[in-house]
Short mmCIF file of C-alpha atoms in Angstrom, two decimals:
data_model
loop_
_atom_site.label_atom_id
_atom_site.label_comp_id
_atom_site.label_asym_id
_atom_site.label_seq_id
_atom_site.Cartn_x
_atom_site.Cartn_y
_atom_site.Cartn_z
CA UNK W 270 33.57 -59.83 22.41
CA UNK W 271 30.83 -58.78 24.78
CA UNK W 272 31.71 -57.50 28.27
CA UNK W 273 29.37 -56.39 31.12
CA UNK W 274 29.50 -52.95 32.29
CA UNK W 275 27.79 -51.59 35.44
CA UNK W 276 25.62 -48.59 35.07
CA UNK W 277 26.97 -46.04 37.31
CA UNK W 278 25.39 -42.68 36.17
CA UNK W 279 21.74 -43.15 37.40
CA UNK W 280 22.46 -41.32 40.53
CA UNK W 281 23.62 -38.32 38.64
CA UNK W 282 20.40 -38.31 36.48
CA UNK W 283 18.36 -38.76 39.78
CA UNK W 284 20.07 -35.60 41.30
CA UNK W 285 19.23 -33.71 37.89
CA UNK W 286 15.48 -34.73 38.14
CA UNK W 287 15.61 -33.34 41.68
CA UNK W 288 17.00 -30.14 40.44
CA UNK W 289 14.48 -29.85 37.59
CA UNK W 290 11.55 -30.34 39.85
CA UNK W 291 12.50 -26.89 41.42
CA UNK W 292 13.26 -25.12 38.14
CA UNK W 293 11.03 -22.85 35.99
CA UNK W 294 10.35 -25.54 33.21
CA UNK W 295 6.73 -27.15 32.97
CA UNK W 296 5.89 -30.29 34.81
CA UNK W 297 7.11 -33.55 33.44
CA UNK W 298 4.03 -35.53 32.18
CA UNK W 299 5.14 -39.05 33.01
CA UNK W 300 5.57 -41.14 36.15
CA UNK W 301 7.75 -44.15 36.68
CA UNK W 302 10.53 -45.56 39.02
CA UNK W 303 12.96 -42.89 40.18
CA UNK W 304 15.90 -43.65 38.12
CA UNK W 305 13.86 -44.21 34.90
CA UNK W 306 11.98 -41.08 35.57
CA UNK W 307 15.21 -39.21 36.08
CA UNK W 308 16.70 -40.21 32.71
CA UNK W 309 13.44 -39.82 30.77
CA UNK W 310 12.95 -36.42 32.41
CA UNK W 311 16.52 -35.14 31.58
CA UNK W 312 15.91 -35.88 27.71
CA UNK W 313 12.37 -34.45 27.98
CA UNK W 314 13.32 -31.18 29.56
CA UNK W 315 16.47 -30.91 27.30
CA UNK W 316 14.19 -31.13 24.25
CA UNK W 317 11.72 -28.60 25.67
CA UNK W 318 14.69 -26.13 26.47
CA UNK W 319 15.78 -26.43 22.86
CA UNK W 320 12.49 -25.67 21.58
CA UNK W 321 11.91 -22.39 23.42
CA UNK W 322 13.67 -19.98 21.12
CA UNK W 323 11.41 -21.15 18.11
CA UNK W 324 8.27 -20.97 20.31
CA UNK W 325 9.32 -17.49 21.42
CA UNK W 326 9.70 -16.23 17.96
CA UNK W 327 6.45 -17.72 16.80
CA UNK W 328 4.75 -16.03 19.90
CA UNK W 329 6.25 -12.60 19.02
CA UNK W 330 5.24 -12.79 15.34
CA UNK W 331 1.65 -13.70 16.21
CA UNK W 332 1.60 -10.93 18.83
CA UNK W 333 2.71 -8.48 16.09
CA UNK W 334 -0.23 -9.86 13.90
CA UNK W 335 -2.83 -9.35 16.58
CA UNK W 336 -1.62 -5.97 17.40
CA UNK W 337 -1.63 -4.78 13.83
CA UNK W 338 -5.19 -6.18 13.50
CA UNK W 339 -6.29 -4.11 16.64
CA UNK W 340 -4.65 -1.08 15.19
CA UNK W 341 -6.56 -1.37 12.00
CA UNK W 342 -9.92 -2.02 13.73
CA UNK W 343 -9.39 1.03 15.85
CA UNK W 344 -8.90 3.47 12.90
CA UNK W 345 -12.71 3.67 11.87
CA UNK W 346 -13.53 4.51 15.38
CA UNK W 347 -11.21 7.68 15.89
CA UNK W 348 -12.64 10.97 14.77
CA UNK W 349 -9.17 11.99 13.60
CA UNK W 350 -9.20 9.37 10.64
CA UNK W 351 -10.61 10.19 7.29
CA UNK W 352 -12.39 6.90 7.12
CA UNK W 353 -14.06 7.04 10.57
CA UNK W 354 -17.48 5.55 10.73
CA UNK W 355 -19.00 8.51 12.62
CA UNK W 356 -18.95 10.44 9.43
CA UNK W 357 -20.77 7.79 7.48
CA UNK W 358 -24.36 8.48 6.30
CA UNK W 359 -27.32 6.86 5.13
CA UNK W 360 -30.03 8.55 3.23
CA UNK W 361 -33.57 7.16 3.27
CA UNK W 362 -36.46 8.19 1.08
CA UNK W 363 -40.20 7.74 2.16
CA UNK W 364 -41.04 7.45 -1.49
CA UNK W 365 -38.36 5.43 -3.24
CA UNK W 366 -40.39 4.80 -6.30
CA UNK W 367 -40.41 8.76 -6.86
CA UNK W 368 -37.13 9.83 -5.32
CA UNK W 369 -34.01 8.00 -4.18
CA UNK W 370 -30.93 9.43 -2.40
CA UNK W 371 -27.31 8.70 -1.59
CA UNK W 372 -25.32 10.52 1.11
CA UNK W 373 -21.63 11.01 1.30
CA UNK W 374 -19.49 10.86 4.51
CA UNK W 375 -19.93 14.14 6.48
CA UNK W 376 -23.42 14.93 4.98
CA UNK W 377 -25.40 17.24 7.20
CA UNK W 378 -27.73 15.22 9.35
CA UNK W 379 -31.16 16.50 8.24
CA UNK W 380 -34.59 15.78 6.83
CA UNK W 381 -35.67 17.18 3.49
CA UNK W 382 -39.12 17.63 2.04
CA UNK W 383 -39.24 16.98 -1.81
CA UNK W 384 -41.86 17.94 -4.24
CA UNK W 385 -41.50 16.89 -7.90
CA UNK W 386 -43.85 18.45 -10.47
CA UNK W 387 -41.94 17.12 -13.64
CA UNK W 388 -38.97 14.90 -14.25
CA UNK W 389 -36.36 15.84 -16.79
CA UNK W 390 -36.70 14.06 -20.22
CA UNK W 391 -34.68 13.41 -23.25
CA UNK W 392 -35.94 14.41 -26.61
CA UNK W 393 -36.87 11.42 -28.78
CA UNK W 394 -37.84 11.55 -32.45
CA UNK W 395 -39.92 8.93 -34.11
CA UNK W 396 -39.64 8.83 -37.98
CA UNK W 397 -42.18 7.80 -40.61
CA UNK W 398 -42.96 4.12 -40.94
CA UNK W 399 -41.81 3.04 -44.18
CA UNK W 400 -42.48 -0.34 -45.87
CA UNK W 401 -39.26 -2.25 -45.06
CA UNK W 402 -38.79 -4.23 -48.35
CA UNK W 403 -40.10 -1.63 -50.69
CA UNK W 404 -37.74 0.34 -53.05
CA UNK W 405 -36.70 3.51 -51.39
CA UNK W 406 -38.20 6.75 -52.65
CA UNK W 407 -34.57 8.39 -52.71
CA UNK W 408 -32.76 8.69 -55.86
CA UNK W 409 -29.26 7.02 -55.95
CA UNK W 410 -26.61 9.40 -54.77
CA UNK W 411 -25.07 11.33 -51.69
CA UNK W 412 -27.24 12.92 -49.08
CA UNK W 413 -26.23 15.34 -46.34
CA UNK W 414 -27.96 16.97 -43.37
CA UNK W 415 -27.16 18.76 -40.32
CA UNK W 416 -27.93 17.80 -36.79
CA UNK W 417 -28.01 20.70 -34.29
CA UNK W 418 -27.75 19.82 -30.50
CA UNK W 419 -26.54 21.80 -27.53
CA UNK W 420 -25.53 24.78 -29.76
CA UNK W 421 -23.18 22.61 -31.91
CA UNK W 422 -23.95 21.50 -35.58
CA UNK W 423 -22.86 18.14 -36.72
CA UNK W 424 -22.83 17.42 -40.65
CA UNK W 425 -23.82 13.85 -41.47
CA UNK W 426 -23.68 12.30 -44.91
CA UNK W 427 -24.59 8.90 -46.50
CA UNK W 428 -25.12 7.34 -49.76
CA UNK W 429 -28.05 5.52 -51.50
CA UNK W 430 -27.51 3.01 -54.37
CA UNK W 431 -30.03 2.09 -57.07
CA UNK W 432 -32.34 -0.61 -55.85
CA UNK W 433 -31.81 0.08 -52.13
CA UNK W 434 -34.87 -0.67 -49.89
CA UNK W 435 -36.29 1.72 -47.22
CA UNK W 436 -34.69 -0.63 -44.67
CA UNK W 437 -31.41 -0.22 -46.31
CA UNK W 438 -31.71 3.53 -46.59
CA UNK W 439 -32.79 3.81 -42.89
CA UNK W 440 -29.91 1.55 -41.68
CA UNK W 441 -27.26 3.68 -43.49
CA UNK W 442 -28.75 6.99 -42.28
CA UNK W 443 -28.71 5.50 -38.57
CA UNK W 444 -25.05 4.30 -39.02
CA UNK W 445 -24.04 7.71 -40.31
CA UNK W 446 -25.65 9.51 -37.42
CA UNK W 447 -24.04 7.26 -34.97
CA UNK W 448 -20.65 7.75 -36.51
CA UNK W 449 -20.95 11.54 -36.25
CA UNK W 450 -20.13 11.60 -32.63
CA UNK W 451 -23.15 13.56 -31.58
CA UNK W 452 -24.91 13.12 -28.23
CA UNK W 453 -27.80 11.69 -30.12
CA UNK W 454 -28.24 7.70 -30.78
CA UNK W 455 -30.08 6.42 -33.83
CA UNK W 456 -31.51 3.06 -34.42
CA UNK W 457 -34.00 1.46 -36.89
CA UNK W 458 -37.15 0.02 -35.28
CA UNK W 459 -38.85 -2.77 -37.47
CA UNK W 460 -42.35 -3.97 -36.94
CA UNK W 461 -42.23 -7.45 -38.54
CA UNK W 462 -45.98 -7.89 -38.38
CA UNK W 463 -46.73 -4.56 -40.25
CA UNK W 464 -43.54 -4.92 -42.37
CA UNK W 465 -42.56 -1.37 -41.80
CA UNK W 466 -39.42 0.30 -40.29
CA UNK W 467 -38.79 3.68 -38.90
CA UNK W 468 -35.87 5.79 -37.45
CA UNK W 469 -35.76 6.32 -33.69
CA UNK W 470 -33.51 9.09 -32.53
CA UNK W 471 -32.81 9.72 -28.87
CA UNK W 472 -30.76 12.58 -27.12
CA UNK W 473 -28.20 10.99 -24.91
CA UNK W 474 -28.89 13.63 -22.14
CA UNK W 475 -32.03 15.01 -20.59
CA UNK W 476 -33.12 18.73 -20.48
CA UNK W 477 -33.87 21.46 -22.99
CA UNK W 478 -30.19 22.25 -23.44
CA UNK W 479 -29.89 18.99 -25.26
CA UNK W 480 -32.81 19.27 -27.65
CA UNK W 481 -31.96 18.66 -31.20
CA UNK W 482 -33.19 19.29 -34.81
CA UNK W 483 -32.36 17.89 -38.20
CA UNK W 484 -32.19 19.89 -41.43
CA UNK W 485 -31.45 18.67 -45.01
CA UNK W 486 -28.47 20.17 -46.69
CA UNK W 487 -28.05 18.09 -49.85
CA UNK W 488 -31.11 15.96 -50.90
CA UNK W 489 -34.30 15.32 -48.87
CA UNK W 490 -33.41 12.39 -46.47
CA UNK W 491 -34.65 13.89 -43.32
CA UNK W 492 -38.03 14.89 -45.01
CA UNK W 493 -38.39 11.53 -46.71
CA UNK W 494 -37.66 9.63 -43.35
CA UNK W 495 -39.58 12.01 -41.17
CA UNK W 496 -36.46 12.00 -38.83
CA UNK W 497 -37.17 15.56 -37.45
CA UNK W 498 -40.57 14.54 -36.05
CA UNK W 499 -40.42 15.03 -32.25
CA UNK W 500 -42.41 12.32 -30.24
CA UNK W 501 -40.90 13.22 -26.71
CA UNK W 502 -39.92 16.88 -26.17
CA UNK W 503 -36.91 17.64 -24.10
CA UNK W 504 -37.69 18.95 -20.58
CA UNK W 505 -36.15 20.15 -17.53
CA UNK W 506 -36.93 18.74 -13.99
CA UNK W 507 -39.07 21.06 -11.86
CA UNK W 508 -38.99 20.36 -8.08
CA UNK W 509 -38.87 21.93 -4.62
CA UNK W 510 -36.57 21.29 -1.61
CA UNK W 511 -38.23 22.44 1.70
CA UNK W 512 -40.42 24.76 -0.22
CA UNK W 513 -37.76 26.35 -2.40
CA UNK W 514 -38.34 25.91 -6.13
CA UNK W 515 -35.68 24.57 -8.45
CA UNK W 516 -35.23 23.36 -12.08
CA UNK W 517 -32.76 21.08 -13.53
CA UNK W 518 -31.44 19.85 -16.93
CA UNK W 519 -30.92 16.43 -15.09
CA UNK W 520 -32.90 14.02 -12.91
CA UNK W 521 -29.81 13.79 -10.69
CA UNK W 522 -29.48 16.75 -8.33
CA UNK W 523 -27.07 17.60 -5.64
CA UNK W 524 -27.59 19.17 -2.26
CA UNK W 525 -25.42 20.00 0.82
CA UNK W 526 -22.31 20.98 -1.18
CA UNK W 527 -22.49 17.89 -3.33
CA UNK W 528 -22.72 15.53 -0.26
CA UNK W 529 -26.20 14.54 -0.87
CA UNK W 530 -27.50 13.07 -4.29
CA UNK W 531 -31.26 12.91 -5.14
CA UNK W 532 -32.50 10.82 -8.08
CA UNK W 533 -35.80 12.18 -9.37
CA UNK W 534 -37.85 9.31 -10.88
CA UNK W 535 -41.50 10.44 -10.84
CA UNK W 536 -43.77 13.42 -10.01
CA UNK W 537 -44.49 13.46 -6.11
CA UNK W 538 -45.67 15.58 -3.33
CA UNK W 539 -44.58 15.65 0.16
CA UNK W 540 -41.68 12.89 -0.01
CA UNK W 541 -38.97 13.17 2.54
CA UNK W 542 -35.33 12.13 2.52
CA UNK W 543 -33.59 11.62 5.72
CA UNK W 544 -30.02 11.77 6.17
CA UNK W 545 -28.81 9.93 9.49
CA UNK W 546 -25.67 8.29 10.80
CA UNK W 547 -24.83 4.99 9.43
CA UNK W 548 -25.64 3.00 12.48
CA UNK W 549 -25.10 -0.44 10.99
CA UNK W 550 -21.54 0.70 9.97
CA UNK W 551 -20.86 2.15 13.43
CA UNK W 552 -22.15 -1.19 15.10
CA UNK W 553 -20.02 -3.37 12.90
CA UNK W 554 -16.81 -1.28 13.49
CA UNK W 555 -17.35 -1.57 17.19
CA UNK W 556 -17.93 -5.39 17.12
CA UNK W 557 -15.00 -5.74 14.78
CA UNK W 558 -12.78 -3.61 17.34
CA UNK W 559 -13.93 -5.56 20.28
CA UNK W 560 -13.15 -8.85 18.68
CA UNK W 561 -9.72 -7.67 17.78
CA UNK W 562 -9.11 -6.29 21.27
CA UNK W 563 -10.18 -9.50 22.89
CA UNK W 564 -7.88 -11.56 20.62
CA UNK W 565 -4.97 -9.62 21.60
CA UNK W 566 -5.87 -9.78 25.38
CA UNK W 567 -6.44 -13.52 25.24
CA UNK W 568 -3.38 -14.34 23.30
CA UNK W 569 -1.11 -12.18 25.43
CA UNK W 570 -2.78 -13.90 28.67
CA UNK W 571 -2.13 -17.33 27.26
CA UNK W 572 1.47 -16.67 26.48
CA UNK W 573 2.83 -14.83 29.59
CA UNK W 574 5.78 -17.39 29.74
CA UNK W 575 7.13 -15.64 26.65
CA UNK W 576 5.57 -12.09 26.97
CA UNK W 577 6.15 -9.42 29.52
CA UNK W 578 3.42 -9.25 31.92
CA UNK W 579 3.35 -5.54 31.92
CA UNK W 580 2.11 -5.71 28.31
CA UNK W 581 -1.13 -7.23 29.49
CA UNK W 582 -1.55 -4.84 32.12
CA UNK W 583 -1.10 -1.88 29.80
CA UNK W 584 -3.59 -3.33 27.38
CA UNK W 585 -6.20 -3.63 30.17
CA UNK W 586 -5.63 -0.05 31.24
CA UNK W 587 -7.16 1.11 28.01
CA UNK W 588 -10.59 0.17 29.24
CA UNK W 589 -12.50 3.09 30.93
CA UNK W 590 -15.39 1.38 32.74
CA UNK W 591 -17.84 4.30 33.18
CA UNK W 592 -17.98 5.50 29.42
CA UNK W 593 -18.04 2.05 28.06
CA UNK W 594 -20.47 0.48 30.51
CA UNK W 595 -23.04 3.28 29.50
CA UNK W 596 -23.01 2.10 26.02
CA UNK W 597 -23.18 -1.69 26.67
CA UNK W 598 -19.57 -2.58 26.83
CA UNK W 599 -18.26 -4.22 29.99
CA UNK W 600 -15.28 -6.25 31.00
CA UNK W 601 -14.95 -9.79 31.94
CA UNK W 602 -12.60 -10.85 34.91
CA UNK W 603 -10.07 -11.96 32.30
CA UNK W 604 -9.88 -8.48 30.70
CA UNK W 605 -11.92 -9.27 27.62
CA UNK W 606 -15.03 -7.10 26.55
CA UNK W 607 -18.43 -8.24 26.19
CA UNK W 608 -21.16 -6.19 24.31
CA UNK W 609 -24.78 -5.90 25.25
CA UNK W 610 -26.05 -5.46 21.70
CA UNK W 611 -29.40 -3.95 22.64
CA UNK W 612 -27.68 -1.33 24.92
CA UNK W 613 -25.27 -0.49 22.32
CA UNK W 614 -27.78 -0.27 19.39
CA UNK W 615 -29.90 2.06 21.63
CA UNK W 616 -26.78 4.30 22.30
CA UNK W 617 -25.88 4.42 18.65
CA UNK W 618 -29.34 5.54 17.62
CA UNK W 619 -29.93 7.94 20.55
CA UNK W 620 -26.61 9.04 22.04
CA UNK W 621 -24.10 9.04 19.31
CA UNK W 622 -22.07 11.67 21.12
CA UNK W 623 -21.62 9.14 24.02
CA UNK W 624 -20.33 6.60 21.54
CA UNK W 625 -17.75 8.93 20.05
CA UNK W 626 -16.52 10.05 23.43
CA UNK W 627 -16.14 6.35 24.74
CA UNK W 628 -14.00 5.49 21.67
CA UNK W 629 -12.49 8.58 20.21
CA UNK W 630 -12.58 11.10 23.05
CA UNK W 631 -9.81 11.80 25.64
CA UNK W 632 -8.58 8.38 26.85
CA UNK W 633 -11.20 6.75 24.47
CA UNK W 634 -10.81 2.93 24.03
CA UNK W 635 -10.13 3.02 20.23
CA UNK W 636 -7.62 5.98 20.85
CA UNK W 637 -5.71 4.30 23.62
CA UNK W 638 -5.73 0.75 22.56
CA UNK W 639 -4.96 1.56 19.08
CA UNK W 640 -1.90 3.68 20.22
CA UNK W 641 -0.78 0.68 22.32
CA UNK W 642 -1.35 -1.70 19.41
CA UNK W 643 0.80 0.49 17.11
CA UNK W 644 3.59 0.54 19.59
CA UNK W 645 3.69 -3.23 19.68
CA UNK W 646 3.91 -3.81 15.94
CA UNK W 647 6.24 -0.88 15.24
CA UNK W 648 8.75 -1.89 18.10
CA UNK W 649 11.48 -4.28 17.69
CA UNK W 650 10.09 -7.94 17.67
CA UNK W 651 11.70 -8.73 20.91
CA UNK W 652 10.70 -5.50 22.82
CA UNK W 653 7.88 -7.33 24.81
CA UNK W 654 9.63 -10.73 25.29
CA UNK W 655 10.20 -12.40 28.41
CA UNK W 656 13.59 -13.80 29.01
CA UNK W 657 13.74 -17.51 28.35
CA UNK W 658 14.01 -19.89 31.31
CA UNK W 659 17.55 -20.67 32.14
CA UNK W 660 18.57 -24.24 33.00
CA UNK W 661 22.27 -24.90 33.87
CA UNK W 662 24.25 -26.55 31.18
CA UNK W 663 25.88 -28.71 33.62
CA UNK W 664 22.57 -30.30 34.59
CA UNK W 665 22.73 -31.92 30.98
CA UNK W 666 26.11 -33.38 31.24
CA UNK W 667 24.87 -36.80 32.32
CA UNK W 668 22.78 -37.10 29.30
CA UNK W 669 24.81 -35.18 26.58
CA UNK W 670 28.56 -34.72 25.96
CA UNK W 671 30.37 -31.47 25.27
CA UNK W 672 29.76 -32.12 21.54
CA UNK W 673 26.05 -32.23 21.93
CA UNK W 674 26.05 -36.04 21.38
CA UNK W 675 23.81 -38.39 23.45
CA UNK W 676 25.96 -40.01 26.28
CA UNK W 677 24.50 -43.56 25.82
CA UNK W 678 26.20 -44.83 28.83
CA UNK W 679 24.54 -42.14 31.00
CA UNK W 680 21.28 -42.75 29.43
CA UNK W 681 21.35 -46.52 30.07
CA UNK W 682 22.48 -46.15 33.57
CA UNK W 683 19.42 -43.90 34.15
CA UNK W 684 17.13 -46.29 32.74
CA UNK W 685 18.32 -49.08 34.79
CA UNK W 686 17.71 -49.80 38.52
CA UNK W 687 20.85 -49.50 40.86
CA UNK W 688 23.34 -52.21 40.46
CA UNK W 689 21.82 -53.63 37.25
CA UNK W 690 24.06 -54.74 34.35
CA UNK W 691 23.80 -54.05 30.79
CA UNK W 692 26.05 -55.14 27.91
CA UNK W 693 27.71 -53.09 25.25
CA UNK W 694 29.54 -54.26 22.06
CA UNK W 695 33.25 -53.88 22.15
#
């Protein structure tokens, strides 16, 4: 049986809409007749309110992430941290084909004049060229010889078989040398055009302290192969730094308490090595910091319905206009920062102390903003939340019953003009 029922709740929904117009919720985006608008608005607002806890939680999690990013970006700009960019250095050589350099963080800012009279050399022996496929001039048996290097003696043995060729003997001798564990490497160099092979022995390290000799102990393998013939003598590097003479077993030398490394490549006169602040690293760190700062400021400003407005004010207070403007960093009306790259680059190159003061000094931007950022992401997640908008539950009774189910009679009454009929199935 179908019976008519008068819609008698639209007036309640109309009052609800009037109430909602004066509440703290967003503007309803639709327009229609008053009763239709009232019912639709009741449903729309109810859904909006139900979404707020989830939206608030997402906002707080994102705030935490932006705050952590700002704190991390602030660390390289604080003098108190071990990885601060103000300690980073570059080392530039005027003659990189003769000397190169690397500077460690904290190296003294200075220019060094380098003269190189000789670079260090590793000893190399070049054996006698023997016909590769000819029968070896060594009798079958066991051969032993000593290799002396760096004050230590290595005893090396290998065997020769009847019918072995020179190439076979040289290969066996080289393999035995390499297996001895001495700081000398051996290989067989073969000239396929000439049909000859010879031993090539090279010290693993440069300098006279790594010179080596070979002596026959049992048999005459060293004499037969010419393995003890020096082709390149071991030598030490000779150089001066700012006029002071030095020698070194190695072509890698260290200055400034190991914070500056020089690599000697070739003789040179009057080369310079300049140690300077790493301006590129400083510039990059500042740009990264400003980007992270702006992200946090912008996000906070865009979510004030969920975040305490005092948070935005405290973040903006980190900006100290006078110091930052002098290095090319100014503030927009919305609190975000803008960088004049030309002014910043000039300050980094010519007034690094001003850069350090602006970011890492008393009330420096990196110090204050970094501290505030750390307070945000280490605090309880809700510490900076705004209370959610409160809408009276009674206002929703025309649309939902006490069990949270949709009151269809109320909904239909709101959708129909006054006095209209609608049918329901009994």
